[in-house]
mmCIF file of C-alpha atoms in Angstrom:
data_model
loop_
_atom_site.group_PDB
_atom_site.id
_atom_site.type_symbol
_atom_site.label_atom_id
_atom_site.label_comp_id
_atom_site.label_asym_id
_atom_site.label_seq_id
_atom_site.Cartn_x
_atom_site.Cartn_y
_atom_site.Cartn_z
ATOM 1 C CA UNK Z 1384 9.862 -6.414 -13.997
ATOM 2 C CA UNK Z 1385 7.614 -8.597 -11.879
ATOM 3 C CA UNK Z 1386 7.487 -12.271 -12.797
ATOM 4 C CA UNK Z 1387 4.259 -14.275 -12.900
ATOM 5 C CA UNK Z 1388 3.602 -15.767 -9.473
ATOM 6 C CA UNK Z 1389 2.996 -19.503 -9.240
ATOM 7 C CA UNK Z 1390 0.050 -20.978 -7.319
ATOM 8 C CA UNK Z 1391 1.621 -22.792 -4.359
ATOM 9 C CA UNK Z 1392 0.199 -25.285 -1.858
ATOM 10 C CA UNK Z 1393 1.616 -25.722 1.640
ATOM 11 C CA UNK Z 1394 3.333 -29.145 1.912
ATOM 12 C CA UNK Z 1395 1.385 -31.705 3.949
ATOM 13 C CA UNK Z 1396 4.100 -32.076 6.602
ATOM 14 C CA UNK Z 1397 3.926 -28.342 7.305
ATOM 15 C CA UNK Z 1398 0.110 -28.225 7.282
ATOM 16 C CA UNK Z 1399 0.197 -30.966 9.912
ATOM 17 C CA UNK Z 1400 1.662 -28.480 12.404
ATOM 18 C CA UNK Z 1401 -1.675 -26.681 12.717
ATOM 19 C CA UNK Z 1402 -3.276 -29.214 15.069
ATOM 20 C CA UNK Z 1403 -0.547 -28.950 17.716
ATOM 21 C CA UNK Z 1404 -0.322 -25.159 17.416
ATOM 22 C CA UNK Z 1405 -4.106 -24.700 17.750
ATOM 23 C CA UNK Z 1406 -4.199 -26.942 20.809
ATOM 24 C CA UNK Z 1407 -1.450 -24.916 22.467
ATOM 25 C CA UNK Z 1408 -3.073 -21.576 21.610
ATOM 26 C CA UNK Z 1409 -6.475 -22.702 22.849
ATOM 27 C CA UNK Z 1410 -5.006 -23.152 26.329
ATOM 28 C CA UNK Z 1411 -2.514 -20.274 26.273
ATOM 29 C CA UNK Z 1412 -5.025 -17.601 25.210
ATOM 30 C CA UNK Z 1413 -8.104 -18.888 27.057
ATOM 31 C CA UNK Z 1414 -10.165 -16.041 28.469
ATOM 32 C CA UNK Z 1415 -8.200 -13.251 26.750
ATOM 33 C CA UNK Z 1416 -10.618 -10.540 25.556
ATOM 34 C CA UNK Z 1417 -10.841 -9.808 21.797
ATOM 35 C CA UNK Z 1418 -9.729 -6.185 22.128
ATOM 36 C CA UNK Z 1419 -6.547 -7.416 23.861
ATOM 37 C CA UNK Z 1420 -5.926 -10.195 21.316
ATOM 38 C CA UNK Z 1421 -6.442 -7.652 18.513
ATOM 39 C CA UNK Z 1422 -3.020 -6.204 19.439
ATOM 40 C CA UNK Z 1423 -1.383 -9.498 18.345
ATOM 41 C CA UNK Z 1424 1.956 -8.695 16.710
ATOM 42 C CA UNK Z 1425 1.897 -5.334 18.480
ATOM 43 C CA UNK Z 1426 1.335 -7.119 21.815
ATOM 44 C CA UNK Z 1427 4.605 -7.558 23.755
ATOM 45 C CA UNK Z 1428 4.678 -10.631 26.047
ATOM 46 C CA UNK Z 1429 8.156 -12.087 26.622
ATOM 47 C CA UNK Z 1430 6.778 -14.986 28.707
ATOM 48 C CA UNK Z 1431 4.542 -16.053 25.816
ATOM 49 C CA UNK Z 1432 7.530 -15.914 23.438
ATOM 50 C CA UNK Z 1433 9.529 -18.122 25.820
ATOM 51 C CA UNK Z 1434 6.679 -20.668 25.816
ATOM 52 C CA UNK Z 1435 6.875 -20.783 22.023
ATOM 53 C CA UNK Z 1436 10.649 -21.185 22.249
ATOM 54 C CA UNK Z 1437 10.266 -24.152 24.595
ATOM 55 C CA UNK Z 1438 8.243 -25.867 21.863
ATOM 56 C CA UNK Z 1439 10.850 -25.145 19.196
ATOM 57 C CA UNK Z 1440 8.662 -22.560 17.478
ATOM 58 C CA UNK Z 1441 11.136 -19.665 17.496
ATOM 59 C CA UNK Z 1442 13.765 -19.766 14.794
ATOM 60 C CA UNK Z 1443 11.722 -22.559 13.271
ATOM 61 C CA UNK Z 1444 13.537 -22.132 9.929
ATOM 62 C CA UNK Z 1445 17.048 -21.692 11.380
ATOM 63 C CA UNK Z 1446 19.543 -24.589 11.229
ATOM 64 C CA UNK Z 1447 19.636 -26.963 14.239
ATOM 65 C CA UNK Z 1448 23.329 -26.201 14.915
ATOM 66 C CA UNK Z 1449 22.242 -22.685 15.894
ATOM 67 C CA UNK Z 1450 19.276 -23.826 17.976
ATOM 68 C CA UNK Z 1451 16.644 -23.697 15.239
ATOM 69 C CA UNK Z 1452 14.187 -26.367 14.137
ATOM 70 C CA UNK Z 1453 15.491 -26.569 10.580
ATOM 71 C CA UNK Z 1454 12.001 -26.536 9.107
ATOM 72 C CA UNK Z 1455 10.854 -24.915 5.866
ATOM 73 C CA UNK Z 1456 9.573 -21.401 5.252
ATOM 74 C CA UNK Z 1457 6.113 -22.960 4.847
ATOM 75 C CA UNK Z 1458 6.253 -24.223 8.424
ATOM 76 C CA UNK Z 1459 6.819 -20.650 9.565
ATOM 77 C CA UNK Z 1460 3.940 -19.509 7.332
ATOM 78 C CA UNK Z 1461 1.607 -22.013 9.048
ATOM 79 C CA UNK Z 1462 2.848 -20.988 12.485
ATOM 80 C CA UNK Z 1463 2.404 -17.304 11.644
ATOM 81 C CA UNK Z 1464 -1.126 -17.823 10.324
ATOM 82 C CA UNK Z 1465 -2.192 -19.655 13.462
ATOM 83 C CA UNK Z 1466 -0.623 -17.113 15.822
ATOM 84 C CA UNK Z 1467 -1.989 -14.064 14.018
ATOM 85 C CA UNK Z 1468 -5.382 -15.613 13.311
ATOM 86 C CA UNK Z 1469 -6.205 -15.801 17.026
ATOM 87 C CA UNK Z 1470 -4.335 -12.657 18.012
ATOM 88 C CA UNK Z 1471 -1.449 -14.211 19.961
ATOM 89 C CA UNK Z 1472 0.935 -11.632 21.510
ATOM 90 C CA UNK Z 1473 3.955 -12.231 19.289
ATOM 91 C CA UNK Z 1474 5.562 -8.815 19.271
ATOM 92 C CA UNK Z 1475 8.459 -9.631 21.624
ATOM 93 C CA UNK Z 1476 10.156 -12.121 19.312
ATOM 94 C CA UNK Z 1477 8.603 -11.225 15.953
ATOM 95 C CA UNK Z 1478 11.318 -9.068 14.406
ATOM 96 C CA UNK Z 1479 14.174 -11.310 15.584
ATOM 97 C CA UNK Z 1480 12.401 -14.438 14.371
ATOM 98 C CA UNK Z 1481 11.163 -13.027 11.066
ATOM 99 C CA UNK Z 1482 14.084 -11.001 9.777
ATOM 100 C CA UNK Z 1483 17.006 -10.385 12.182
ATOM 101 C CA UNK Z 1484 17.751 -14.106 12.541
ATOM 102 C CA UNK Z 1485 17.562 -14.852 8.788
ATOM 103 C CA UNK Z 1486 19.639 -11.734 8.078
ATOM 104 C CA UNK Z 1487 22.376 -12.813 10.510
ATOM 105 C CA UNK Z 1488 22.276 -16.327 9.081
ATOM 106 C CA UNK Z 1489 22.747 -14.999 5.540
ATOM 107 C CA UNK Z 1490 25.268 -12.196 6.078
ATOM 108 C CA UNK Z 1491 26.751 -12.718 9.552
ATOM 109 C CA UNK Z 1492 30.143 -14.109 10.481
ATOM 110 C CA UNK Z 1493 30.356 -17.506 12.149
ATOM 111 C CA UNK Z 1494 30.949 -15.755 15.478
ATOM 112 C CA UNK Z 1495 27.823 -13.601 14.992
ATOM 113 C CA UNK Z 1496 25.725 -16.647 14.074
ATOM 114 C CA UNK Z 1497 26.979 -18.634 17.074
ATOM 115 C CA UNK Z 1498 26.315 -15.764 19.470
ATOM 116 C CA UNK Z 1499 22.960 -14.349 18.337
ATOM 117 C CA UNK Z 1500 20.993 -17.178 16.717
ATOM 118 C CA UNK Z 1501 20.780 -19.552 19.726
ATOM 119 C CA UNK Z 1502 19.647 -16.611 21.873
ATOM 120 C CA UNK Z 1503 16.940 -15.729 19.339
ATOM 121 C CA UNK Z 1504 15.697 -19.329 19.335
ATOM 122 C CA UNK Z 1505 15.493 -19.325 23.157
ATOM 123 C CA UNK Z 1506 13.732 -15.925 23.320
ATOM 124 C CA UNK Z 1507 16.735 -14.578 25.194
ATOM 125 C CA UNK Z 1508 17.541 -11.845 22.654
ATOM 126 C CA UNK Z 1509 14.898 -9.502 21.260
ATOM 127 C CA UNK Z 1510 15.678 -7.267 18.283
ATOM 128 C CA UNK Z 1511 14.376 -4.080 16.732
ATOM 129 C CA UNK Z 1512 15.348 -2.596 13.381
ATOM 130 C CA UNK Z 1513 16.593 0.979 13.012
ATOM 131 C CA UNK Z 1514 15.722 2.386 9.625
ATOM 132 C CA UNK Z 1515 13.427 5.451 9.654
ATOM 133 C CA UNK Z 1516 14.898 8.738 10.832
ATOM 134 C CA UNK Z 1517 13.531 12.199 11.745
ATOM 135 C CA UNK Z 1518 12.986 14.428 8.684
ATOM 136 C CA UNK Z 1519 13.504 11.514 6.277
ATOM 137 C CA UNK Z 1520 10.811 9.029 7.340
ATOM 138 C CA UNK Z 1521 10.819 5.912 5.173
ATOM 139 C CA UNK Z 1522 13.148 7.452 2.568
ATOM 140 C CA UNK Z 1523 16.108 5.334 3.619
ATOM 141 C CA UNK Z 1524 18.401 6.935 1.066
ATOM 142 C CA UNK Z 1525 18.315 10.074 3.239
ATOM 143 C CA UNK Z 1526 19.789 8.354 6.291
ATOM 144 C CA UNK Z 1527 22.154 10.610 8.241
ATOM 145 C CA UNK Z 1528 23.033 8.429 11.251
ATOM 146 C CA UNK Z 1529 26.757 7.696 10.954
ATOM 147 C CA UNK Z 1530 29.130 4.998 12.094
ATOM 148 C CA UNK Z 1531 32.754 6.097 11.789
ATOM 149 C CA UNK Z 1532 35.507 3.505 11.991
ATOM 150 C CA UNK Z 1533 38.080 4.038 14.751
ATOM 151 C CA UNK Z 1534 40.635 1.910 16.588
ATOM 152 C CA UNK Z 1535 37.968 0.423 18.888
ATOM 153 C CA UNK Z 1536 35.480 -0.383 16.132
ATOM 154 C CA UNK Z 1537 32.652 1.969 15.102
ATOM 155 C CA UNK Z 1538 31.639 5.275 16.689
ATOM 156 C CA UNK Z 1539 27.898 5.723 16.218
ATOM 157 C CA UNK Z 1540 25.999 9.047 16.257
ATOM 158 C CA UNK Z 1541 22.533 10.083 15.112
ATOM 159 C CA UNK Z 1542 18.965 8.996 15.806
ATOM 160 C CA UNK Z 1543 16.163 6.706 14.642
ATOM 161 C CA UNK Z 1544 12.394 7.103 14.955
ATOM 162 C CA UNK Z 1545 9.277 4.905 14.718
ATOM 163 C CA UNK Z 1546 11.403 1.997 15.928
ATOM 164 C CA UNK Z 1547 9.066 -0.806 16.989
ATOM 165 C CA UNK Z 1548 9.693 -2.132 20.528
ATOM 166 C CA UNK Z 1549 13.077 -0.409 20.934
ATOM 167 C CA UNK Z 1550 12.242 0.165 24.607
ATOM 168 C CA UNK Z 1551 11.945 -3.615 25.154
ATOM 169 C CA UNK Z 1552 14.689 -4.854 22.828
ATOM 170 C CA UNK Z 1553 18.222 -6.032 23.543
ATOM 171 C CA UNK Z 1554 19.693 -5.224 20.124
ATOM 172 C CA UNK Z 1555 19.006 -3.076 17.093
ATOM 173 C CA UNK Z 1556 20.167 -3.797 13.565
ATOM 174 C CA UNK Z 1557 20.626 -0.239 12.325
ATOM 175 C CA UNK Z 1558 21.069 0.978 8.771
ATOM 176 C CA UNK Z 1559 23.709 3.710 9.007
ATOM 177 C CA UNK Z 1560 26.020 5.667 6.778
ATOM 178 C CA UNK Z 1561 29.639 4.491 6.990
ATOM 179 C CA UNK Z 1562 30.913 6.595 4.072
ATOM 180 C CA UNK Z 1563 29.824 9.424 1.793
ATOM 181 C CA UNK Z 1564 26.887 11.791 2.326
ATOM 182 C CA UNK Z 1565 23.117 11.800 1.777
ATOM 183 C CA UNK Z 1566 23.861 13.019 -1.753
ATOM 184 C CA UNK Z 1567 25.252 9.543 -2.440
ATOM 185 C CA UNK Z 1568 21.772 8.125 -1.773
ATOM 186 C CA UNK Z 1569 22.083 4.333 -1.378
ATOM 187 C CA UNK Z 1570 25.900 4.173 -1.584
ATOM 188 C CA UNK Z 1571 27.911 4.060 1.633
ATOM 189 C CA UNK Z 1572 25.153 2.495 3.775
ATOM 190 C CA UNK Z 1573 25.963 -0.422 6.105
ATOM 191 C CA UNK Z 1574 24.221 -2.433 8.821
ATOM 192 C CA UNK Z 1575 25.452 -2.360 12.416
ATOM 193 C CA UNK Z 1576 24.263 -4.529 15.329
ATOM 194 C CA UNK Z 1577 23.867 -2.188 18.288
ATOM 195 C CA UNK Z 1578 23.683 -3.419 21.880
ATOM 196 C CA UNK Z 1579 21.006 -1.069 23.253
ATOM 197 C CA UNK Z 1580 22.568 -1.203 26.729
ATOM 198 C CA UNK Z 1581 25.761 0.524 25.549
ATOM 199 C CA UNK Z 1582 26.610 3.947 27.039
ATOM 200 C CA UNK Z 1583 25.282 6.768 24.856
ATOM 201 C CA UNK Z 1584 22.094 4.968 23.757
ATOM 202 C CA UNK Z 1585 18.803 6.481 24.937
ATOM 203 C CA UNK Z 1586 15.307 5.302 24.034
ATOM 204 C CA UNK Z 1587 12.156 7.437 24.257
ATOM 205 C CA UNK Z 1588 8.807 5.592 23.739
ATOM 206 C CA UNK Z 1589 6.072 7.294 21.669
ATOM 207 C CA UNK Z 1590 2.472 7.008 22.881
ATOM 208 C CA UNK Z 1591 -0.126 6.358 20.173
ATOM 209 C CA UNK Z 1592 -3.846 7.182 19.894
ATOM 210 C CA UNK Z 1593 -4.816 3.802 21.376
ATOM 211 C CA UNK Z 1594 -2.829 4.531 24.530
ATOM 212 C CA UNK Z 1595 -0.077 2.036 23.687
ATOM 213 C CA UNK Z 1596 3.614 2.729 23.082
ATOM 214 C CA UNK Z 1597 4.863 0.417 20.347
ATOM 215 C CA UNK Z 1598 7.283 2.857 18.749
ATOM 216 C CA UNK Z 1599 10.261 4.765 20.078
ATOM 217 C CA UNK Z 1600 12.794 7.388 19.233
ATOM 218 C CA UNK Z 1601 16.351 6.122 19.702
ATOM 219 C CA UNK Z 1602 19.316 8.474 20.117
ATOM 220 C CA UNK Z 1603 23.012 7.596 19.681
ATOM 221 C CA UNK Z 1604 25.498 9.975 21.273
ATOM 222 C CA UNK Z 1605 29.041 8.789 20.432
ATOM 223 C CA UNK Z 1606 28.174 5.148 21.044
ATOM 224 C CA UNK Z 1607 31.299 3.006 20.799
ATOM 225 C CA UNK Z 1608 30.423 -0.255 19.046
ATOM 226 C CA UNK Z 1609 32.958 -3.084 18.696
ATOM 227 C CA UNK Z 1610 34.594 -3.895 15.374
ATOM 228 C CA UNK Z 1611 32.458 -6.998 14.911
ATOM 229 C CA UNK Z 1612 29.240 -4.924 15.137
ATOM 230 C CA UNK Z 1613 29.293 -4.595 11.337
ATOM 231 C CA UNK Z 1614 27.162 -7.257 9.683
ATOM 232 C CA UNK Z 1615 27.816 -8.203 6.096
ATOM 233 C CA UNK Z 1616 29.962 -6.057 3.844
ATOM 234 C CA UNK Z 1617 30.606 -2.374 4.515
ATOM 235 C CA UNK Z 1618 28.734 -0.343 1.924
ATOM 236 C CA UNK Z 1619 26.353 -3.173 0.980
ATOM 237 C CA UNK Z 1620 23.724 -2.167 3.532
ATOM 238 C CA UNK Z 1621 21.130 -1.136 0.964
ATOM 239 C CA UNK Z 1622 21.169 -4.516 -0.798
ATOM 240 C CA UNK Z 1623 21.100 -6.329 2.546
ATOM 241 C CA UNK Z 1624 18.158 -4.244 3.786
ATOM 242 C CA UNK Z 1625 16.147 -4.980 0.655
ATOM 243 C CA UNK Z 1626 16.700 -8.707 1.193
ATOM 244 C CA UNK Z 1627 15.618 -8.277 4.820
ATOM 245 C CA UNK Z 1628 12.522 -6.291 3.889
ATOM 246 C CA UNK Z 1629 11.374 -9.065 1.563
ATOM 247 C CA UNK Z 1630 10.863 -11.169 4.721
ATOM 248 C CA UNK Z 1631 9.010 -8.311 6.420
ATOM 249 C CA UNK Z 1632 6.731 -7.318 3.554
ATOM 250 C CA UNK Z 1633 5.730 -10.662 2.076
ATOM 251 C CA UNK Z 1634 4.371 -12.545 5.104
ATOM 252 C CA UNK Z 1635 0.863 -13.078 6.455
ATOM 253 C CA UNK Z 1636 1.309 -10.363 9.086
ATOM 254 C CA UNK Z 1637 0.635 -7.896 6.278
ATOM 255 C CA UNK Z 1638 -2.831 -9.408 5.813
ATOM 256 C CA UNK Z 1639 -4.027 -10.480 9.251
ATOM 257 C CA UNK Z 1640 -3.872 -7.405 11.505
ATOM 258 C CA UNK Z 1641 -7.687 -7.220 11.616
ATOM 259 C CA UNK Z 1642 -8.442 -10.952 11.999
ATOM 260 C CA UNK Z 1643 -9.624 -10.834 15.615
ATOM 261 C CA UNK Z 1644 -12.103 -8.098 14.679
ATOM 262 C CA UNK Z 1645 -13.310 -10.209 11.753
ATOM 263 C CA UNK Z 1646 -13.713 -13.255 14.030
ATOM 264 C CA UNK Z 1647 -15.615 -11.216 16.637
ATOM 265 C CA UNK Z 1648 -17.877 -9.689 13.992
ATOM 266 C CA UNK Z 1649 -18.616 -13.121 12.498
ATOM 267 C CA UNK Z 1650 -19.685 -14.362 15.941
ATOM 268 C CA UNK Z 1651 -21.996 -11.341 16.158
ATOM 269 C CA UNK Z 1652 -23.445 -12.072 12.706
ATOM 270 C CA UNK Z 1653 -24.217 -15.696 13.548
ATOM 271 C CA UNK Z 1654 -26.548 -14.616 16.340
ATOM 272 C CA UNK Z 1655 -27.788 -11.245 15.143
ATOM 273 C CA UNK Z 1656 -27.371 -10.803 11.393
ATOM 274 C CA UNK Z 1657 -28.243 -14.196 9.870
ATOM 275 C CA UNK Z 1658 -29.764 -13.461 6.466
ATOM 276 C CA UNK Z 1659 -28.423 -9.902 6.378
ATOM 277 C CA UNK Z 1660 -27.572 -9.428 2.693
ATOM 278 C CA UNK Z 1661 -25.290 -6.445 3.358
ATOM 279 C CA UNK Z 1662 -23.280 -8.401 5.929
ATOM 280 C CA UNK Z 1663 -23.029 -11.410 3.586
ATOM 281 C CA UNK Z 1664 -21.825 -9.260 0.680
ATOM 282 C CA UNK Z 1665 -19.250 -7.556 2.902
ATOM 283 C CA UNK Z 1666 -17.958 -10.889 4.161
ATOM 284 C CA UNK Z 1667 -17.700 -12.172 0.582
ATOM 285 C CA UNK Z 1668 -15.726 -9.094 -0.423
ATOM 286 C CA UNK Z 1669 -13.288 -9.531 2.494
ATOM 287 C CA UNK Z 1670 -12.796 -13.276 1.996
ATOM 288 C CA UNK Z 1671 -12.226 -13.014 -1.772
ATOM 289 C CA UNK Z 1672 -9.723 -10.206 -1.208
ATOM 290 C CA UNK Z 1673 -7.850 -12.145 1.474
ATOM 291 C CA UNK Z 1674 -7.807 -15.384 -0.540
ATOM 292 C CA UNK Z 1675 -5.982 -13.771 -3.460
ATOM 293 C CA UNK Z 1676 -3.471 -12.005 -1.230
ATOM 294 C CA UNK Z 1677 -2.822 -15.169 0.776
ATOM 295 C CA UNK Z 1678 -2.060 -17.005 -2.475
ATOM 296 C CA UNK Z 1679 0.370 -14.232 -3.449
ATOM 297 C CA UNK Z 1680 2.033 -14.346 -0.026
ATOM 298 C CA UNK Z 1681 2.427 -18.123 -0.299
ATOM 299 C CA UNK Z 1682 3.995 -17.761 -3.728
ATOM 300 C CA UNK Z 1683 6.575 -15.363 -2.283
ATOM 301 C CA UNK Z 1684 7.213 -17.788 0.576
ATOM 302 C CA UNK Z 1685 8.186 -20.354 -2.053
ATOM 303 C CA UNK Z 1686 10.599 -17.861 -3.612
ATOM 304 C CA UNK Z 1687 12.175 -17.104 -0.230
ATOM 305 C CA UNK Z 1688 12.470 -20.843 0.421
ATOM 306 C CA UNK Z 1689 14.482 -21.122 -2.811
ATOM 307 C CA UNK Z 1690 16.853 -18.410 -1.603
ATOM 308 C CA UNK Z 1691 15.464 -15.766 -3.948
ATOM 309 C CA UNK Z 1692 14.884 -12.163 -2.876
ATOM 310 C CA UNK Z 1693 11.523 -11.067 -4.352
ATOM 311 C CA UNK Z 1694 11.788 -7.506 -3.050
ATOM 312 C CA UNK Z 1695 9.479 -5.871 -5.630
ATOM 313 C CA UNK Z 1696 6.817 -8.584 -5.391
ATOM 314 C CA UNK Z 1697 6.936 -8.419 -1.569
ATOM 315 C CA UNK Z 1698 6.461 -4.665 -1.740
ATOM 316 C CA UNK Z 1699 3.385 -5.186 -3.927
ATOM 317 C CA UNK Z 1700 1.897 -7.716 -1.474
ATOM 318 C CA UNK Z 1701 2.557 -5.377 1.448
ATOM 319 C CA UNK Z 1702 0.874 -2.445 -0.300
ATOM 320 C CA UNK Z 1703 -2.177 -4.496 -1.304
ATOM 321 C CA UNK Z 1704 -2.292 -6.211 2.109
ATOM 322 C CA UNK Z 1705 -2.381 -2.858 3.837
ATOM 323 C CA UNK Z 1706 -5.457 -1.971 1.781
ATOM 324 C CA UNK Z 1707 -7.472 -4.924 3.103
ATOM 325 C CA UNK Z 1708 -6.159 -4.521 6.649
ATOM 326 C CA UNK Z 1709 -7.402 -0.955 6.690
ATOM 327 C CA UNK Z 1710 -10.620 -1.771 4.836
ATOM 328 C CA UNK Z 1711 -11.843 -4.453 7.280
ATOM 329 C CA UNK Z 1712 -12.538 -2.080 10.219
ATOM 330 C CA UNK Z 1713 -14.156 0.413 7.846
ATOM 331 C CA UNK Z 1714 -16.383 -2.178 6.142
ATOM 332 C CA UNK Z 1715 -17.477 -3.771 9.423
ATOM 333 C CA UNK Z 1716 -18.159 -0.337 10.879
ATOM 334 C CA UNK Z 1717 -20.337 0.504 7.865
ATOM 335 C CA UNK Z 1718 -22.369 -2.714 8.252
ATOM 336 C CA UNK Z 1719 -22.937 -2.096 11.959
ATOM 337 C CA UNK Z 1720 -23.749 1.533 11.246
ATOM 338 C CA UNK Z 1721 -26.417 0.537 8.735
ATOM 339 C CA UNK Z 1722 -28.499 -0.850 11.633
ATOM 340 C CA UNK Z 1723 -27.848 1.636 14.440
ATOM 341 C CA UNK Z 1724 -30.617 0.280 16.678
ATOM 342 C CA UNK Z 1725 -29.382 -3.339 16.589
ATOM 343 C CA UNK Z 1726 -27.644 -4.541 19.789
ATOM 344 C CA UNK Z 1727 -23.847 -4.939 19.546
ATOM 345 C CA UNK Z 1728 -21.667 -6.504 22.246
ATOM 346 C CA UNK Z 1729 -19.204 -4.381 24.176
ATOM 347 C CA UNK Z 1730 -16.321 -6.657 23.127
ATOM 348 C CA UNK Z 1731 -17.089 -6.106 19.432
ATOM 349 C CA UNK Z 1732 -17.354 -2.348 19.869
ATOM 350 C CA UNK Z 1733 -14.075 -2.171 21.848
ATOM 351 C CA UNK Z 1734 -12.265 -4.291 19.264
ATOM 352 C CA UNK Z 1735 -13.635 -2.194 16.394
ATOM 353 C CA UNK Z 1736 -12.685 1.038 18.189
ATOM 354 C CA UNK Z 1737 -9.115 -0.210 18.711
ATOM 355 C CA UNK Z 1738 -8.684 -1.227 15.059
ATOM 356 C CA UNK Z 1739 -10.197 2.034 13.798
ATOM 357 C CA UNK Z 1740 -7.594 3.952 15.808
ATOM 358 C CA UNK Z 1741 -4.697 1.704 14.793
ATOM 359 C CA UNK Z 1742 -5.548 1.162 11.111
ATOM 360 C CA UNK Z 1743 -3.966 4.405 9.788
ATOM 361 C CA UNK Z 1744 -0.579 3.115 10.999
ATOM 362 C CA UNK Z 1745 -0.860 -0.013 8.814
ATOM 363 C CA UNK Z 1746 0.280 1.996 5.781
ATOM 364 C CA UNK Z 1747 3.180 3.515 7.726
ATOM 365 C CA UNK Z 1748 4.913 0.490 9.244
ATOM 366 C CA UNK Z 1749 7.222 -1.452 6.969
ATOM 367 C CA UNK Z 1750 7.439 1.517 4.582
ATOM 368 C CA UNK Z 1751 4.825 4.142 3.780
ATOM 369 C CA UNK Z 1752 2.412 3.670 0.895
ATOM 370 C CA UNK Z 1753 4.114 6.455 -1.077
ATOM 371 C CA UNK Z 1754 7.575 4.904 -0.673
ATOM 372 C CA UNK Z 1755 6.313 1.424 -1.548
ATOM 373 C CA UNK Z 1756 4.585 2.592 -4.711
ATOM 374 C CA UNK Z 1757 7.779 4.375 -5.754
ATOM 375 C CA UNK Z 1758 9.668 1.085 -5.333
ATOM 376 C CA UNK Z 1759 7.025 -0.764 -7.360
ATOM 377 C CA UNK Z 1760 7.163 1.872 -10.099
ATOM 378 C CA UNK Z 1761 10.947 1.522 -10.322
ATOM 379 C CA UNK Z 1762 10.558 -2.259 -10.454
ATOM 380 C CA UNK Z 1763 8.180 -1.882 -13.386
ATOM 381 C CA UNK Z 1764 10.570 0.490 -15.133
ATOM 382 C CA UNK Z 1765 8.155 3.405 -14.817
ATOM 383 C CA UNK Z 1766 10.556 5.821 -13.096
#
């Protein structure tokens, strides 16, 4: 069952980070058009990630002995809010910083921690995660990609799809089957760190409706991985993935994908729609929705900071967050459409057009709506 969530405030020492972060972002993103900033955590910019690393803002929660800043989960929440709120291009480091690094810290060997974590903190190692597969989608229990143990380590074969930034990444943490069959569902699954430069790995980017290529298909043809590619315990992959997904599904990135559009629309309203009751009501609806979800996300941050794994609660926040992310472009479009003769800037129209094209994917990434609601139902004891 789902426990009652506590109302949490961000500690003052973590809130104090905002001033420095905003000053940096004001300079770093000066002159960047809204429709470009709207890509934010889908915008890949390795140089920008390295600038964050130079300020100690990658691996901000990782221990100092591995190159991290040793700060709290709330510090990362503040950093994430500031980056996503202005549409900073965070995609290059996002997965490594948010979940691969914490996963390696929790389940990795000392050798794995010493090798990967300092590289993540310096923006020298970018990660993707290999979960979804052709013909099984987000139903991870149907995974067919196999890693078979041999004298050299693990022989990997199969494929992944909808893998974010695989074409730019150095490593993938892949959920694979190391024993049993798909009939065993969640048993026999393990996580393997795959060097994407190994022979037998091929990556094919997928172009989307917006003209970008964030996702890829990844094929493994008898890829020989070393023995120490296994992370955690063989056969415990399902439990490890659920702990990892709690980081992915609970954070502010599940609420703020449409923030640059909201900011651009508000600027439009200040000059063109002052006193517009429909615009005011729409803004009130969006803000009240976001405020509740932000409070829920903060509550889960507190649980993660305590070392808990609120997988069901995180799934609920992700599902509800997707609703508001998809609703914002629709609601703003309806307000603008209610006054078709009113002038609208080209930057607002371009930003709205981009979000309208991208919004359907919000309920696909991180687990489809159908899969998430199945997980929630199981958590509530309803199936």
